[in-house]
Every structure is written in C-alpha cells, then in structure tokens.
Tab-separated table of C-alpha atoms in Angstrom:
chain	number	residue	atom	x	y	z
A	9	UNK	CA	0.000	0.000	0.000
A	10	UNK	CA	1.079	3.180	-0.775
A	11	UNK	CA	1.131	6.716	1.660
A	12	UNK	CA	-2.202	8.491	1.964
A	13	UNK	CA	-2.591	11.170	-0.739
A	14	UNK	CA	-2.258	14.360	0.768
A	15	UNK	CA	-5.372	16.668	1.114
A	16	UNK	CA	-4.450	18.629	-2.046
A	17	UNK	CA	-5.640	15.872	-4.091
A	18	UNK	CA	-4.830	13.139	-6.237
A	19	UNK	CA	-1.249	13.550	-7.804
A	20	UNK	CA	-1.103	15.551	-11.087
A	21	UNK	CA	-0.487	13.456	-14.547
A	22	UNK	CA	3.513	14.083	-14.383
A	23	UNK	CA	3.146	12.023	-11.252
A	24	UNK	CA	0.987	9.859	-12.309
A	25	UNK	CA	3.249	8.756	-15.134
A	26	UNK	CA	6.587	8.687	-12.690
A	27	UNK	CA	4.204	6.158	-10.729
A	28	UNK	CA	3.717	4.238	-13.549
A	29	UNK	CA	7.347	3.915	-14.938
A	30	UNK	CA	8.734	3.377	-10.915
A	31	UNK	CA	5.721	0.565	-10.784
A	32	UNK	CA	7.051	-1.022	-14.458
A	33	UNK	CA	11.054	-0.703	-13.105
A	34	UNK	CA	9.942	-2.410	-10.038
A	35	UNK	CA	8.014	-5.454	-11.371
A	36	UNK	CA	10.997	-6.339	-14.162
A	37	UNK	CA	12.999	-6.255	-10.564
A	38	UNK	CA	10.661	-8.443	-9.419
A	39	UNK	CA	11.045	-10.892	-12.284
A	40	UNK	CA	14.877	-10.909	-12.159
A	41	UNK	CA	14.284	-11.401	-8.223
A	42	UNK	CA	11.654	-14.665	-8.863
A	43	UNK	CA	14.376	-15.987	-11.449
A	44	UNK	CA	16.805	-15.894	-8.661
A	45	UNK	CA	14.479	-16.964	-6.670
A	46	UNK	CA	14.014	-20.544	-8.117
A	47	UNK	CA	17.581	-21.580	-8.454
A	48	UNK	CA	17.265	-23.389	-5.230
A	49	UNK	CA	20.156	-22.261	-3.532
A	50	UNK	CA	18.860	-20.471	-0.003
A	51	UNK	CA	21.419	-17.839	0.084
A	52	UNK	CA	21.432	-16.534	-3.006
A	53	UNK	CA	17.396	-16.906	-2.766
A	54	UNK	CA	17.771	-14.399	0.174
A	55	UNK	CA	19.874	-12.231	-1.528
A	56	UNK	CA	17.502	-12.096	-4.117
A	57	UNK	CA	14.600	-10.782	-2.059
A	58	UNK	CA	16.813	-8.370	-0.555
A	59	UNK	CA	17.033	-7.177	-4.424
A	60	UNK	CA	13.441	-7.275	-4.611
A	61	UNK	CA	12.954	-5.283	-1.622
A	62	UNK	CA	15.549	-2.765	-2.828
A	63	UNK	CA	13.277	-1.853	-5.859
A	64	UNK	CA	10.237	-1.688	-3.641
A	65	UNK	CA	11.918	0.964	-1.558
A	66	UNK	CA	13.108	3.003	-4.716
A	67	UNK	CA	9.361	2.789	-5.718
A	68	UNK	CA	8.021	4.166	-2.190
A	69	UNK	CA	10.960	7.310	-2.400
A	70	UNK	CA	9.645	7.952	-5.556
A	71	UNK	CA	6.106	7.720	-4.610
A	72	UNK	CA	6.788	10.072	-1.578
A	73	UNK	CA	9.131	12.797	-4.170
A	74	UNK	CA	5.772	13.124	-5.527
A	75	UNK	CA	3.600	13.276	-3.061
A	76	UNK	CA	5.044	14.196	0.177
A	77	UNK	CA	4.308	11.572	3.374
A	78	UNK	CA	2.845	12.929	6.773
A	79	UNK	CA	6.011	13.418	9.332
A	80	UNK	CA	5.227	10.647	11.489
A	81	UNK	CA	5.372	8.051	8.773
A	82	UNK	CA	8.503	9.996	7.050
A	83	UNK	CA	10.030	9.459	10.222
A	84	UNK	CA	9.360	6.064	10.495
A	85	UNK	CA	10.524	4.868	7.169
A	86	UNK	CA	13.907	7.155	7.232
A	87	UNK	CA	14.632	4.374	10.270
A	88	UNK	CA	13.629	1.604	8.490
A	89	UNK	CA	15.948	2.945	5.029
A	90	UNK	CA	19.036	3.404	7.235
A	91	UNK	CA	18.273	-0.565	8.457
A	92	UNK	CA	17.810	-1.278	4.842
A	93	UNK	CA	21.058	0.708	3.864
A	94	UNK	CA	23.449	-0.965	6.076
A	95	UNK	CA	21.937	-4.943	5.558
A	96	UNK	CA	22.165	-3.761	1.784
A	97	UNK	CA	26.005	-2.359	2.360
A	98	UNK	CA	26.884	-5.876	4.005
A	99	UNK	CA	25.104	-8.121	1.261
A	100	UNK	CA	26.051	-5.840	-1.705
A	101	UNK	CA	29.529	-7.871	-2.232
A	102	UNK	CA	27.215	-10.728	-2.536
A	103	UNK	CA	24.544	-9.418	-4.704
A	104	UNK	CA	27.045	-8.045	-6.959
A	105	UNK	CA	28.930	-11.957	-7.004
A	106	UNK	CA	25.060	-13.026	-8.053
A	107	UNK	CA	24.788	-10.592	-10.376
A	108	UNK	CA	27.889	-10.740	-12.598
A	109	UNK	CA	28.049	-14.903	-12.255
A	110	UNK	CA	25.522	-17.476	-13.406
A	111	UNK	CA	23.747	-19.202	-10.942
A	112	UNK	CA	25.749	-22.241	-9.254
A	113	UNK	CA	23.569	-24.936	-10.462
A	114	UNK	CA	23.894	-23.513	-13.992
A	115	UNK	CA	27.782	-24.240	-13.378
A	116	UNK	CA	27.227	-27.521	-12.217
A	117	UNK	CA	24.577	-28.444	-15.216
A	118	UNK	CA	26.947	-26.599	-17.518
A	119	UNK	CA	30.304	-29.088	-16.367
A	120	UNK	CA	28.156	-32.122	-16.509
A	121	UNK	CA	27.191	-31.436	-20.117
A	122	UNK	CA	30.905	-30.650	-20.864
A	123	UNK	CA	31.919	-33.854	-19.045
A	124	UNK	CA	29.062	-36.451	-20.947
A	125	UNK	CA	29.933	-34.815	-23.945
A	126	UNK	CA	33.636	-35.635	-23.605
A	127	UNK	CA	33.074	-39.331	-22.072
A	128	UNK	CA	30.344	-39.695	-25.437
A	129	UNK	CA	33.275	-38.204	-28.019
A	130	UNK	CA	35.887	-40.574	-26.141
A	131	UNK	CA	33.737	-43.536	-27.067
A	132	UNK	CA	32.719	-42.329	-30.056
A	133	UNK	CA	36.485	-41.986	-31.017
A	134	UNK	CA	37.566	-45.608	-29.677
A	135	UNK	CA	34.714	-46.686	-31.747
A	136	UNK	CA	35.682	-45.309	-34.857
A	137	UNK	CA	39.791	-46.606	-34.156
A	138	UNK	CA	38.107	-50.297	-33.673
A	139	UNK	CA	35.799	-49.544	-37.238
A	140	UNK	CA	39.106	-48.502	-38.239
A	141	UNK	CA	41.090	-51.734	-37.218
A	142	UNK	CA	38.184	-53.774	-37.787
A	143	UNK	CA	37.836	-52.383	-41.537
A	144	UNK	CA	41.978	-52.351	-42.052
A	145	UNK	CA	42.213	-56.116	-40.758
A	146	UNK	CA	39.371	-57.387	-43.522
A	147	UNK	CA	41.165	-54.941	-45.995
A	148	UNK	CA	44.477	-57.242	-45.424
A	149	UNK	CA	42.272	-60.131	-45.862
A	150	UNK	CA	40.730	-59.346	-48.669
A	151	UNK	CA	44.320	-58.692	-50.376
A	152	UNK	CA	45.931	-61.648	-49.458
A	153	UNK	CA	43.061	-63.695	-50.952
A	154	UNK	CA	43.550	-61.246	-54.224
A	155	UNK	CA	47.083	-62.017	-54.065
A	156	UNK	CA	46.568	-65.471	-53.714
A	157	UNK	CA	43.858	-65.685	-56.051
A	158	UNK	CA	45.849	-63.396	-58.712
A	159	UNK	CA	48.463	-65.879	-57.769
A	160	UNK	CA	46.623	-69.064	-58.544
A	161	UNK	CA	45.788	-67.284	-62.003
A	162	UNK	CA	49.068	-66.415	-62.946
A	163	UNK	CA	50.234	-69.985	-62.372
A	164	UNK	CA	47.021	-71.179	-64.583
A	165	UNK	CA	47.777	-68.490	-67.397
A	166	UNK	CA	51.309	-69.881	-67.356
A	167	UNK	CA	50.166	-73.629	-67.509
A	168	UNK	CA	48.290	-72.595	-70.358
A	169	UNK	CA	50.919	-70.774	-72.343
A	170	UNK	CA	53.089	-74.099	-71.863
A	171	UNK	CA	50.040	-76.654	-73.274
A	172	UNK	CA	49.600	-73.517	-76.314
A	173	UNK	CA	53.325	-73.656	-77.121
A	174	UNK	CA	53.232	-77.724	-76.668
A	175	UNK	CA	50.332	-78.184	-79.071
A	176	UNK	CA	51.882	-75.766	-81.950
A	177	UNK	CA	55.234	-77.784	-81.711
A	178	UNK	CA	53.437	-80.841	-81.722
A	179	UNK	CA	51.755	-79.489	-84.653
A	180	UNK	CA	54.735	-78.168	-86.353
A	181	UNK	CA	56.407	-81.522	-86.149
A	182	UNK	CA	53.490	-82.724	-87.599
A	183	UNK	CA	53.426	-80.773	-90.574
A	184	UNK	CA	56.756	-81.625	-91.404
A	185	UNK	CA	56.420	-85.738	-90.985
A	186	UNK	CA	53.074	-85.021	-93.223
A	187	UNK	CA	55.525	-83.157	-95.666
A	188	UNK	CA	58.257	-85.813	-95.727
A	189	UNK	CA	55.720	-88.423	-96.616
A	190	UNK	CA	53.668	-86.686	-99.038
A	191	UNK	CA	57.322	-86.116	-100.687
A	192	UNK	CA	58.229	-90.110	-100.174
A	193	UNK	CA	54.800	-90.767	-101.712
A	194	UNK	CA	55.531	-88.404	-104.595
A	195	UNK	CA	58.405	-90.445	-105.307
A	196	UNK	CA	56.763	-93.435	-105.012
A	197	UNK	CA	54.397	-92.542	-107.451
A	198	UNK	CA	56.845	-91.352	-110.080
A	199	UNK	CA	59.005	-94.466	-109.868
A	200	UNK	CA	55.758	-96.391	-110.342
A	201	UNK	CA	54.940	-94.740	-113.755
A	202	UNK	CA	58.565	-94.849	-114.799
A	203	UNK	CA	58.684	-98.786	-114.004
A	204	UNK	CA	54.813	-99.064	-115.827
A	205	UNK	CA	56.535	-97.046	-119.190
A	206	UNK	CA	59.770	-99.714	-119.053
A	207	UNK	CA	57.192	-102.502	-119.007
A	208	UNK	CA	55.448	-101.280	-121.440
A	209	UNK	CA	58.279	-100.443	-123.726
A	210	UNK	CA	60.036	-104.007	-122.905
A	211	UNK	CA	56.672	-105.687	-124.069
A	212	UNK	CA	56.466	-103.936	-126.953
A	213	UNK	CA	60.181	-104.575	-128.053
A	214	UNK	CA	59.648	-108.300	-126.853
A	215	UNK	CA	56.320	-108.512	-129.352
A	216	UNK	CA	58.672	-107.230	-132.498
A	217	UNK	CA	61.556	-109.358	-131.231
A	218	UNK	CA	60.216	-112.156	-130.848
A	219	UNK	CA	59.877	-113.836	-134.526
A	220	UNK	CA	64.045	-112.572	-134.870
A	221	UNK	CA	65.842	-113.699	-131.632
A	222	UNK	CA	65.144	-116.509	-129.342
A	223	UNK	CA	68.430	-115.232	-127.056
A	224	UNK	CA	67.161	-111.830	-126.965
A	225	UNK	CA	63.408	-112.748	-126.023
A	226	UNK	CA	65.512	-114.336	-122.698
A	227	UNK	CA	66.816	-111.360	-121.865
A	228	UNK	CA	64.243	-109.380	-121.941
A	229	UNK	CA	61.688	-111.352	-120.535
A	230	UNK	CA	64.500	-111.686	-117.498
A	231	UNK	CA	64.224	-107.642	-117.341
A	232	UNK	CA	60.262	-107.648	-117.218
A	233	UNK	CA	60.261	-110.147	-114.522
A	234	UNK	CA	63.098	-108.031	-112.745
A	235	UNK	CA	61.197	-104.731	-113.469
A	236	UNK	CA	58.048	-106.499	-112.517
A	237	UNK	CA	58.790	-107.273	-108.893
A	238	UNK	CA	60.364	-103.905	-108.788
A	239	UNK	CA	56.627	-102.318	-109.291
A	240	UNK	CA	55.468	-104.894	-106.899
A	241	UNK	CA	57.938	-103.439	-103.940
A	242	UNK	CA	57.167	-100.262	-105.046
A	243	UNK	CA	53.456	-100.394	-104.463
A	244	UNK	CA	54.067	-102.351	-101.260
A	245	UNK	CA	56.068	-99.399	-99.980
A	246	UNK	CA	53.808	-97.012	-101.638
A	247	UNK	CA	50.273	-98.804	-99.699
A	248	UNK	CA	53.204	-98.566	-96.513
A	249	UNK	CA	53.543	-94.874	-96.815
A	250	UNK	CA	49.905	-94.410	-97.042
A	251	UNK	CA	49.422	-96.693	-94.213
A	252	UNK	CA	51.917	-94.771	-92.201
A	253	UNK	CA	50.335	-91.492	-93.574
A	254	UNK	CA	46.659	-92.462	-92.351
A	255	UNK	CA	47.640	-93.579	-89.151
A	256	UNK	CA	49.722	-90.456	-88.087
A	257	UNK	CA	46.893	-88.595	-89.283
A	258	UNK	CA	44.221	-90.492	-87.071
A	259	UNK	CA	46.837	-89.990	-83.877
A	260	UNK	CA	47.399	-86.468	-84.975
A	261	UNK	CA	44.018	-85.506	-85.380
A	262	UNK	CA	43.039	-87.707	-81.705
A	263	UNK	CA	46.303	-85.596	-79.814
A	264	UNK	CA	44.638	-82.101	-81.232
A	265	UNK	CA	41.400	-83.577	-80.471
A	266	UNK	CA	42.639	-83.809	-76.549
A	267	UNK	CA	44.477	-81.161	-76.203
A	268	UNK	CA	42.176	-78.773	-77.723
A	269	UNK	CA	39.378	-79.964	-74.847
A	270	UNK	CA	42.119	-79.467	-72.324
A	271	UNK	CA	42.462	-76.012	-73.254
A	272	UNK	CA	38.887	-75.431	-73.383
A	273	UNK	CA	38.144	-76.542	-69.765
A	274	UNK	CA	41.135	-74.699	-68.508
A	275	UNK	CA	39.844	-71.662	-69.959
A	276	UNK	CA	36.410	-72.373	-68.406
A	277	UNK	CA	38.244	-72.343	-65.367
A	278	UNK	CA	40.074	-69.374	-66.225
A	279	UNK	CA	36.806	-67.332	-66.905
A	280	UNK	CA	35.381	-68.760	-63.587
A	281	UNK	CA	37.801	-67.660	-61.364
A	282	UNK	CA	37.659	-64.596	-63.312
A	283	UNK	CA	34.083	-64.018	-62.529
A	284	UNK	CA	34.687	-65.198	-58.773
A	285	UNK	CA	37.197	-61.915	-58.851
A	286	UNK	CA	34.500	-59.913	-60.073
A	287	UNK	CA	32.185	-60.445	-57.856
C-alpha cells in the first residue's frame, strides 16, 4: 500500500506517469528477483529478495518525491531505510557476485554437459579406431586372398601358355612328318609310272623281237620279270607310306582332339575364377 494522498488531491499526470514507470522498473525487478528466486540455492534466494525489496523501496521514495508523506510516517521509514542501507552495504559484495556470475547450479549443469559430452566423443572416437582396425584387418584379408587368387591365375595363365606352345610344336612336327611323306609318296608314285613305261616299252620290243631272236626274247623277258617285282615293292612301300600317312593322321588328329578340350576346360576355369574376382 502506498502513503495516503495528501489533502491537495490526487497527484497531477507528471506524477501519475513517474508512478507508472517506478511501478514497471519495479516489477521487471521483481522478475529478475523470482528468477533468482528458483535456483534453489537459499542464500542466493535471500539475496535475491533483498534485491526485490531494494526496488520496492526506490518505488516508495519515488512515490513520496511526488507526493510528500505525513512526518510521522517519514520518520518512520527514514529508520527503516538506514536498516535497509546498512543490511544492503553488508550483502552488496554478494549481490554483486550473483549478479555478474551465473547461478551455481547452472555451473554444475553446464560441467556435466561438458563432461558427458567428452566421455560420449571418447567412445565415439575408440569406436571409430576399432571400425578402423576392424575395416583395415578385412582390408588385409581381402588382399591376401587377391594375391593369392591373382596368384593361382598367374600360375594357370602360365600352364596354359606351356600346353599352347606344346600343341603348336606338336603341330609343327606334324606338318613336317606329313611333308616328308607326301614327298616319299611323290616319289613313289613317279618311280611307279617310270617302271609301268619300261614294261610297257620291254613288251612292246619283246612282241617285235620275238619272230628274230630266241636269245634276246631271254633277256628281256628276265628284265620284265626283274622290273616287274620292282613295281610290286614299289606299291608295297607305296600302300606302306599311305598306311603310315593315315595312321599319323588319325593320332594327330586324336592328340589335337585332346588337347584342344584341355584347353577349353582350362579356360572355363580361367573365366570362372575370373568371374569369382569380379564379384
């Protein structure tokens, strides 16, 4: 409650208006005085209503520069500022301490956080070093079984280059015993026809010497019988060479034959460890 108005009147609108901005000043006081007033700590809860008090007594010597109080009251409350002044003179150390610092409890709250965050970034880091390990360790793995795999494919690569060379001097030796007898059979052949020519020739001269000489008919019947087994040996070695010919053929033709499917399935396996890489 404020002092009894004076018998002049109410105060004039100046005064009322000072009123109004001392009442405004001292209810924002009171809000910063209830915010100190829920931190929980006693002490500083006290020195917050001393705060709050403070602006209430501001308020009343602004209320009474206004309008002035009877002298009995006047007297009374200079007593009770001078109490107020000297409580306020021992506490101000205090108020100013709550003033400039946080509250305690905000400190506490405030190195709590900082602490949990810390202990949560600590694990958070040893977490990420055993990802780390964990991710280097199947890294290793994963090479040596490329290595090894790479490895095992180099070694089947070379294989293969050994069977590829292998089959082309197998078929290069080929091509040159298929050569020789083709030649031998050439030959065969030629001395063949020669022989057949002399036989025929020798008949011939042995059909107009016949009615002449009797001595001479010997002789060259001796030379058709000698030329005659001649041919005979001949085409025995000729039917040999073919013989010989056919049969290298058919084991030629079985050894590609084998090898070729060798070098088919190790290129299957080739292409499947391939794909296995891949993937």
């Amino acid at each position: 409650m404020g002092p009894p108005w004076a018998p002049g009147g109410p105060p004039s609108g100046a005064a009322a208006a000072a009123a109004s901005a001392a009442a405004a000043a001292a209810a924002a006081a009171g809000v910063a005085a209830r915010s100190y007033l829920e931190t929980g700590d006693e002490e500083e809860q006290q020195l917050a209503a001393a705060v709050q008090q403070q602006q209430q007594q501001q308020q009343q010597q602004q209320q009474q520069q206004q309008q002035p109080w009877p002298q009995e009251l006047l007297l009374h409350h200079q007593s009770y500022q001078q109490q107020q002044q000297q409580q306020q003179q021992q506490q101000q150390p205090k108020l100013d301490l709550i003033l400039v610092q946080p509250p305690r409890y905000e400190k506490e709250t405030a190195a709590a956080a900082a602490a949990s965050a810390a202990a949560v970034a600590a694990a958070a880091g040893s977490q990420v070093d055993a990802d780390r390990k964990d991710d280097a360790a199947a890294a290793a793995v994963a090479g040596d079984a490329a290595a090894a795999e790479s490895g095992g494919l180099e070694e089947q690569l070379a294989l293969l280059r050994v069977a590829a060379a292998a089959k082309d001097a197998a078929l290069s030796v080929e091509r040159q015993q298929r050569q020789q007898l083709q030649l031998e059979l050439a030959e065969a052949r030629r001395d063949l026809l020669q022989q057949q020519q002399q036989q025929e020739e020798q008949q011939q001269q042995q059909q107009f010497l016949l009615p002449h000489l009797g001595v001479g008919v010997d002789i060259q019947q001796t030379q058709t019988h000698r030329l005659q087994q001649q041919l005979l040996q001949k085409e025995q070695q000729l039917r040999g060479l073919a013989a010989a010919l056919d049969s290298f053929r058919a084991q030629s033709r079985a050894a590609a034959a084998a090898l070729q499917q060798q070098l088919q399935q190790a290129f299957e396996r080739v292409a499947e460890v391939c794909c296995c890489c891949r993937s």
